[in-house]
mmCIF file of C-alpha atoms in Angstrom:
data_model
loop_
_atom_site.group_PDB
_atom_site.id
_atom_site.type_symbol
_atom_site.label_atom_id
_atom_site.label_comp_id
_atom_site.label_asym_id
_atom_site.label_seq_id
_atom_site.Cartn_x
_atom_site.Cartn_y
_atom_site.Cartn_z
ATOM 1 C CA LYS C 42 11.797 15.646 6.182
ATOM 2 C CA GLN C 43 10.238 16.935 2.888
ATOM 3 C CA GLU C 44 6.687 15.705 2.329
ATOM 4 C CA VAL C 45 4.692 16.287 -0.797
ATOM 5 C CA THR C 46 0.834 16.159 -0.771
ATOM 6 C CA GLN C 47 -1.556 16.409 -3.836
ATOM 7 C CA ILE C 48 -4.947 17.486 -3.611
ATOM 8 C CA PRO C 49 -7.366 16.196 -4.966
ATOM 9 C CA ALA C 50 -6.613 12.348 -5.065
ATOM 10 C CA ALA C 51 -8.936 11.933 -7.900
ATOM 11 C CA LEU C 52 -10.857 14.286 -10.282
ATOM 12 C CA SER C 53 -13.498 13.737 -12.972
ATOM 13 C CA VAL C 54 -14.333 16.537 -15.437
ATOM 14 C CA PRO C 55 -16.232 16.805 -18.674
ATOM 15 C CA GLU C 56 -14.187 17.403 -21.797
ATOM 16 C CA GLY C 57 -13.492 21.067 -22.468
ATOM 17 C CA GLU C 58 -13.431 22.063 -18.827
ATOM 18 C CA ASN C 59 -10.301 24.035 -17.409
ATOM 19 C CA LEU C 60 -8.915 22.523 -14.358
ATOM 20 C CA VAL C 61 -6.311 22.882 -11.576
ATOM 21 C CA LEU C 62 -4.265 20.328 -9.817
ATOM 22 C CA ASN C 63 -2.712 21.272 -6.464
ATOM 23 C CA CYS C 64 0.644 20.206 -4.884
ATOM 24 C CA SER C 65 2.096 21.348 -1.552
ATOM 25 C CA PHE C 66 5.421 20.751 0.004
ATOM 26 C CA THR C 67 6.642 21.078 3.569
ATOM 27 C CA ASP C 68 10.145 22.235 3.115
ATOM 28 C CA SER C 69 10.593 25.384 0.818
ATOM 29 C CA ALA C 70 14.295 24.620 0.264
ATOM 30 C CA ILE C 71 13.942 22.948 -3.072
ATOM 31 C CA TYR C 72 16.062 22.971 -6.316
ATOM 32 C CA ASN C 73 13.096 22.522 -8.545
ATOM 33 C CA LEU C 74 9.674 20.993 -8.940
ATOM 34 C CA GLN C 75 8.487 18.762 -11.708
ATOM 35 C CA TRP C 76 5.130 17.690 -12.973
ATOM 36 C CA PHE C 77 4.774 14.263 -14.316
ATOM 37 C CA ARG C 78 2.070 12.224 -16.144
ATOM 38 C CA GLN C 79 1.605 8.553 -15.679
ATOM 39 C CA ASP C 80 -0.574 6.281 -17.911
ATOM 40 C CA PRO C 81 -1.670 2.972 -16.586
ATOM 41 C CA GLY C 82 1.142 0.385 -16.808
ATOM 42 C CA LYS C 83 3.566 3.024 -18.063
ATOM 43 C CA GLY C 84 6.353 4.815 -16.867
ATOM 44 C CA LEU C 85 6.335 8.585 -16.071
ATOM 45 C CA THR C 86 6.513 11.357 -18.609
ATOM 46 C CA SER C 87 7.833 14.647 -17.703
ATOM 47 C CA LEU C 88 5.501 17.454 -18.351
ATOM 48 C CA LEU C 89 7.145 20.581 -16.804
ATOM 49 C CA LEU C 90 10.063 21.519 -14.782
ATOM 50 C CA ILE C 91 10.232 24.674 -12.738
ATOM 51 C CA GLN C 92 13.500 25.790 -11.237
ATOM 52 C CA SER C 93 13.433 27.241 -7.679
ATOM 53 C CA SER C 94 14.208 30.760 -9.165
ATOM 54 C CA GLN C 95 11.186 30.519 -11.615
ATOM 55 C CA ARG C 96 7.501 31.291 -10.940
ATOM 56 C CA GLU C 97 6.001 29.354 -13.753
ATOM 57 C CA GLN C 98 6.291 27.412 -16.907
ATOM 58 C CA THR C 99 4.096 26.753 -19.879
ATOM 59 C CA SER C 100 3.856 23.990 -22.420
ATOM 60 C CA GLY C 101 0.926 23.963 -24.703
ATOM 61 C CA ARG C 102 -2.394 23.764 -22.737
ATOM 62 C CA LEU C 103 -0.398 23.193 -19.507
ATOM 63 C CA ASN C 104 0.795 25.887 -17.098
ATOM 64 C CA ALA C 105 2.545 25.146 -13.828
ATOM 65 C CA SER C 106 3.212 27.724 -11.206
ATOM 66 C CA LEU C 107 5.438 27.598 -8.093
ATOM 67 C CA ASP C 108 5.307 29.738 -4.889
ATOM 68 C CA LYS C 109 8.230 28.347 -3.104
ATOM 69 C CA SER C 110 7.708 30.422 0.092
ATOM 70 C CA SER C 111 4.303 29.081 0.602
ATOM 71 C CA GLY C 112 5.259 25.573 -0.506
ATOM 72 C CA ARG C 113 2.806 25.445 -3.241
ATOM 73 C CA SER C 114 2.490 24.536 -6.931
ATOM 74 C CA THR C 115 -0.506 24.321 -9.288
ATOM 75 C CA LEU C 116 -0.808 22.761 -12.675
ATOM 76 C CA TYR C 117 -3.398 24.298 -14.862
ATOM 77 C CA ILE C 118 -4.842 22.320 -17.810
ATOM 78 C CA ALA C 119 -6.862 24.379 -20.329
ATOM 79 C CA ALA C 120 -9.568 22.887 -22.470
ATOM 80 C CA SER C 121 -9.242 19.443 -21.184
ATOM 81 C CA GLN C 122 -9.412 16.347 -23.534
ATOM 82 C CA PRO C 123 -10.229 12.770 -22.920
ATOM 83 C CA GLY C 124 -6.562 12.034 -23.778
ATOM 84 C CA ASP C 125 -5.501 13.983 -20.725
ATOM 85 C CA SER C 126 -6.805 11.253 -18.625
ATOM 86 C CA ALA C 127 -3.932 9.920 -16.465
ATOM 87 C CA THR C 128 -2.413 10.176 -12.966
ATOM 88 C CA TYR C 129 -0.464 13.523 -12.374
ATOM 89 C CA LEU C 130 2.379 13.421 -10.120
ATOM 90 C CA CYS C 131 4.220 16.320 -8.552
ATOM 91 C CA ALA C 132 7.827 15.830 -7.284
ATOM 92 C CA VAL C 133 10.224 18.057 -5.626
ATOM 93 C CA ASP C 134 14.048 17.875 -5.911
ATOM 94 C CA GLY C 135 15.478 19.191 -2.702
ATOM 95 C CA GLY C 136 18.792 17.467 -2.221
ATOM 96 C CA SER C 137 22.271 17.685 -3.479
ATOM 97 C CA GLN C 138 21.771 14.187 -4.742
ATOM 98 C CA GLY C 139 18.778 15.215 -6.870
ATOM 99 C CA ASN C 140 16.583 12.355 -5.920
ATOM 100 C CA LEU C 141 12.918 13.333 -6.402
ATOM 101 C CA ILE C 142 10.285 13.205 -3.517
ATOM 102 C CA PHE C 143 6.896 12.433 -4.999
ATOM 103 C CA GLY C 144 3.186 13.148 -4.046
ATOM 104 C CA LYS C 145 0.838 10.290 -4.435
ATOM 105 C CA GLY C 146 -0.643 11.788 -7.441
ATOM 106 C CA THR C 147 -4.049 13.003 -8.835
ATOM 107 C CA LYS C 148 -5.912 10.708 -10.995
ATOM 108 C CA LEU C 149 -7.638 12.631 -13.675
ATOM 109 C CA SER C 150 -10.499 11.517 -15.815
ATOM 110 C CA VAL C 151 -11.732 13.586 -18.609
ATOM 111 C CA LYS C 152 -15.145 12.395 -19.916
ATOM 112 C CA PRO C 153 -16.157 12.889 -23.523
ATOM 113 C CA GLY D 235 17.704 4.130 -28.221
ATOM 114 C CA ALA D 236 16.315 7.552 -27.541
ATOM 115 C CA GLY D 237 14.815 6.702 -24.033
ATOM 116 C CA VAL D 238 15.568 4.929 -20.837
ATOM 117 C CA SER D 239 14.957 1.225 -21.189
ATOM 118 C CA GLN D 240 14.331 -1.348 -18.473
ATOM 119 C CA SER D 241 14.193 -5.083 -18.532
ATOM 120 C CA PRO D 242 12.487 -7.395 -17.906
ATOM 121 C CA SER D 243 9.073 -5.524 -18.263
ATOM 122 C CA ASN D 244 7.385 -8.222 -15.861
ATOM 123 C CA LYS D 245 9.059 -10.531 -13.519
ATOM 124 C CA VAL D 246 7.196 -13.122 -11.375
ATOM 125 C CA THR D 247 9.371 -14.936 -8.691
ATOM 126 C CA GLU D 248 8.841 -17.016 -5.732
ATOM 127 C CA LYS D 249 9.439 -15.810 -2.172
ATOM 128 C CA GLY D 250 13.099 -16.321 -1.308
ATOM 129 C CA LYS D 251 14.483 -16.135 -4.695
ATOM 130 C CA ASP D 252 16.834 -13.562 -5.880
ATOM 131 C CA VAL D 253 16.014 -11.177 -8.904
ATOM 132 C CA GLU D 254 18.046 -8.824 -11.007
ATOM 133 C CA LEU D 255 16.398 -5.866 -12.731
ATOM 134 C CA ARG D 256 18.210 -3.876 -15.473
ATOM 135 C CA CYS D 257 18.172 -0.305 -16.588
ATOM 136 C CA ASP D 258 19.765 1.268 -19.658
ATOM 137 C CA PRO D 259 19.910 5.140 -19.210
ATOM 138 C CA ILE D 260 19.942 7.618 -22.035
ATOM 139 C CA SER D 261 23.398 7.700 -23.568
ATOM 140 C CA GLY D 262 25.504 10.429 -22.021
ATOM 141 C CA HIS D 263 23.370 10.853 -18.902
ATOM 142 C CA THR D 264 25.723 10.910 -15.840
ATOM 143 C CA ALA D 265 22.970 10.490 -13.172
ATOM 144 C CA LEU D 266 20.839 7.447 -12.749
ATOM 145 C CA TYR D 267 18.178 6.809 -10.215
ATOM 146 C CA TRP D 268 16.078 3.859 -8.897
ATOM 147 C CA TYR D 269 12.543 4.417 -7.602
ATOM 148 C CA ARG D 270 10.034 1.888 -6.425
ATOM 149 C CA GLN D 271 6.176 2.368 -6.686
ATOM 150 C CA SER D 272 4.167 0.002 -4.621
ATOM 151 C CA LEU D 273 0.342 -0.372 -4.828
ATOM 152 C CA GLY D 274 -1.416 2.491 -3.337
ATOM 153 C CA GLN D 275 1.855 4.176 -2.405
ATOM 154 C CA GLY D 276 3.822 7.063 -3.944
ATOM 155 C CA LEU D 277 7.125 6.628 -5.686
ATOM 156 C CA GLU D 278 9.975 6.189 -3.131
ATOM 157 C CA PHE D 279 13.598 6.854 -3.972
ATOM 158 C CA LEU D 280 15.993 3.800 -3.640
ATOM 159 C CA ILE D 281 19.484 4.582 -4.927
ATOM 160 C CA TYR D 282 21.344 7.242 -6.951
ATOM 161 C CA PHE D 283 24.475 7.069 -9.142
ATOM 162 C CA GLN D 284 26.356 10.048 -10.264
ATOM 163 C CA GLY D 285 29.143 9.486 -12.617
ATOM 164 C CA ASN D 286 31.966 7.282 -11.069
ATOM 165 C CA SER D 287 31.202 8.619 -7.530
ATOM 166 C CA ALA D 288 29.973 6.226 -4.774
ATOM 167 C CA PRO D 289 26.237 5.754 -4.982
ATOM 168 C CA ASP D 290 23.831 7.275 -2.463
ATOM 169 C CA LYS D 291 22.209 4.107 -0.982
ATOM 170 C CA SER D 292 20.012 6.223 1.560
ATOM 171 C CA GLY D 293 16.717 4.917 0.063
ATOM 172 C CA LEU D 294 17.255 1.288 0.026
ATOM 173 C CA PRO D 295 14.883 -0.343 2.378
ATOM 174 C CA SER D 296 16.993 -3.281 3.579
ATOM 175 C CA ASP D 297 20.342 -4.851 3.018
ATOM 176 C CA ARG D 298 18.717 -7.417 0.673
ATOM 177 C CA PHE D 299 18.746 -4.543 -1.946
ATOM 178 C CA SER D 300 21.802 -3.682 -3.825
ATOM 179 C CA ALA D 301 22.655 -2.033 -7.177
ATOM 180 C CA GLU D 302 25.639 -1.405 -9.285
ATOM 181 C CA ARG D 303 26.478 0.724 -12.381
ATOM 182 C CA THR D 304 28.951 -0.534 -14.695
ATOM 183 C CA GLY D 305 31.090 1.718 -16.779
ATOM 184 C CA GLY D 306 28.946 4.664 -15.916
ATOM 185 C CA SER D 307 26.057 3.344 -17.960
ATOM 186 C CA VAL D 308 24.004 0.182 -17.379
ATOM 187 C CA SER D 309 22.733 -0.367 -13.859
ATOM 188 C CA THR D 310 21.388 -3.526 -12.404
ATOM 189 C CA LEU D 311 19.261 -3.573 -9.192
ATOM 190 C CA THR D 312 19.425 -6.920 -7.304
ATOM 191 C CA ILE D 313 16.986 -7.907 -4.656
ATOM 192 C CA GLN D 314 18.108 -11.028 -2.636
ATOM 193 C CA ARG D 315 15.752 -13.360 -0.805
ATOM 194 C CA THR D 316 12.526 -11.643 -2.060
ATOM 195 C CA GLN D 317 9.774 -11.090 0.165
ATOM 196 C CA GLN D 318 6.045 -10.505 -0.936
ATOM 197 C CA GLU D 319 6.266 -6.744 0.336
ATOM 198 C CA ASP D 320 8.896 -6.310 -2.427
ATOM 199 C CA SER D 321 6.085 -6.579 -4.979
ATOM 200 C CA ALA D 322 6.058 -3.288 -6.743
ATOM 201 C CA VAL D 323 7.002 -1.515 -9.912
ATOM 202 C CA TYR D 324 10.713 -0.519 -10.030
ATOM 203 C CA LEU D 325 11.544 2.507 -12.080
ATOM 204 C CA CYS D 326 14.689 3.756 -13.302
ATOM 205 C CA ALA D 327 15.413 7.275 -14.377
ATOM 206 C CA SER D 328 18.365 9.171 -15.757
ATOM 207 C CA SER D 329 19.486 12.887 -16.160
ATOM 208 C CA SER D 330 22.277 14.829 -17.452
ATOM 209 C CA ARG D 331 22.655 16.275 -14.078
ATOM 210 C CA LEU D 332 26.214 17.504 -13.135
ATOM 211 C CA ALA D 333 27.335 17.483 -9.483
ATOM 212 C CA GLY D 334 26.992 20.842 -8.112
ATOM 213 C CA VAL D 335 24.991 22.180 -11.086
ATOM 214 C CA LEU D 336 21.506 23.185 -11.408
ATOM 215 C CA THR D 337 19.231 20.146 -11.811
ATOM 216 C CA ASP D 338 17.955 18.664 -15.113
ATOM 217 C CA THR D 339 14.686 16.891 -15.996
ATOM 218 C CA GLN D 340 14.739 13.253 -15.019
ATOM 219 C CA TYR D 341 13.598 10.860 -17.819
ATOM 220 C CA PHE D 342 12.005 7.677 -16.642
ATOM 221 C CA GLY D 343 12.005 4.192 -18.102
ATOM 222 C CA PRO D 344 8.684 2.126 -18.372
ATOM 223 C CA GLY D 345 9.510 0.153 -15.207
ATOM 224 C CA THR D 346 9.662 -3.506 -14.142
ATOM 225 C CA ARG D 347 6.692 -4.869 -12.515
ATOM 226 C CA LEU D 348 7.919 -7.290 -9.972
ATOM 227 C CA THR D 349 5.464 -9.869 -8.417
ATOM 228 C CA VAL D 350 6.702 -11.995 -5.610
ATOM 229 C CA LEU D 351 4.478 -15.071 -4.926
#
């Protein structure tokens, strides 16, 4: 059974700092991996999707990497801003049905 | 609309009552998913619809939960005889995933917050 773990559970950094969020999964047979952002009381916003054949994806200040063989992904946020404060969720799509299996998230707080 | 919409945004009900939650996916998206997010828990998959195929109900926690998707578009999640442990945020997502094809991004609605008293 696929399990997704995110470390750390919470992170507080000063504005401007670069940071890395970690995600690990137990079964390397995945189709893709997605990173989402969730603001309090809101739904999920997709940030980046990495297909199983890809190693990384970039969008603005965000860079996500995927090492399928070791079951790991990282989300790198450059020059963090207070507006980046949110919960970041990692999810893998490992089945023919396409349902996502989520980690419990990392709650990020960026202090001005 | 441009995104996935869900209604109601909040629902408070008494234990034992039935509730219906609605999801309007992005127009043209063939795949629709329901997830549940309980306090302190991660998101858990409930049910998946792909086009006109029979839904994958493997994530439904009990037979009190059911869902249907009419005309390949709008979906309704029904919870019968609600229990306090059903209290959670119910999220709907859709994607343009085609069966047997590489996956696509799932787009999530804002969710319905269900509180069972």
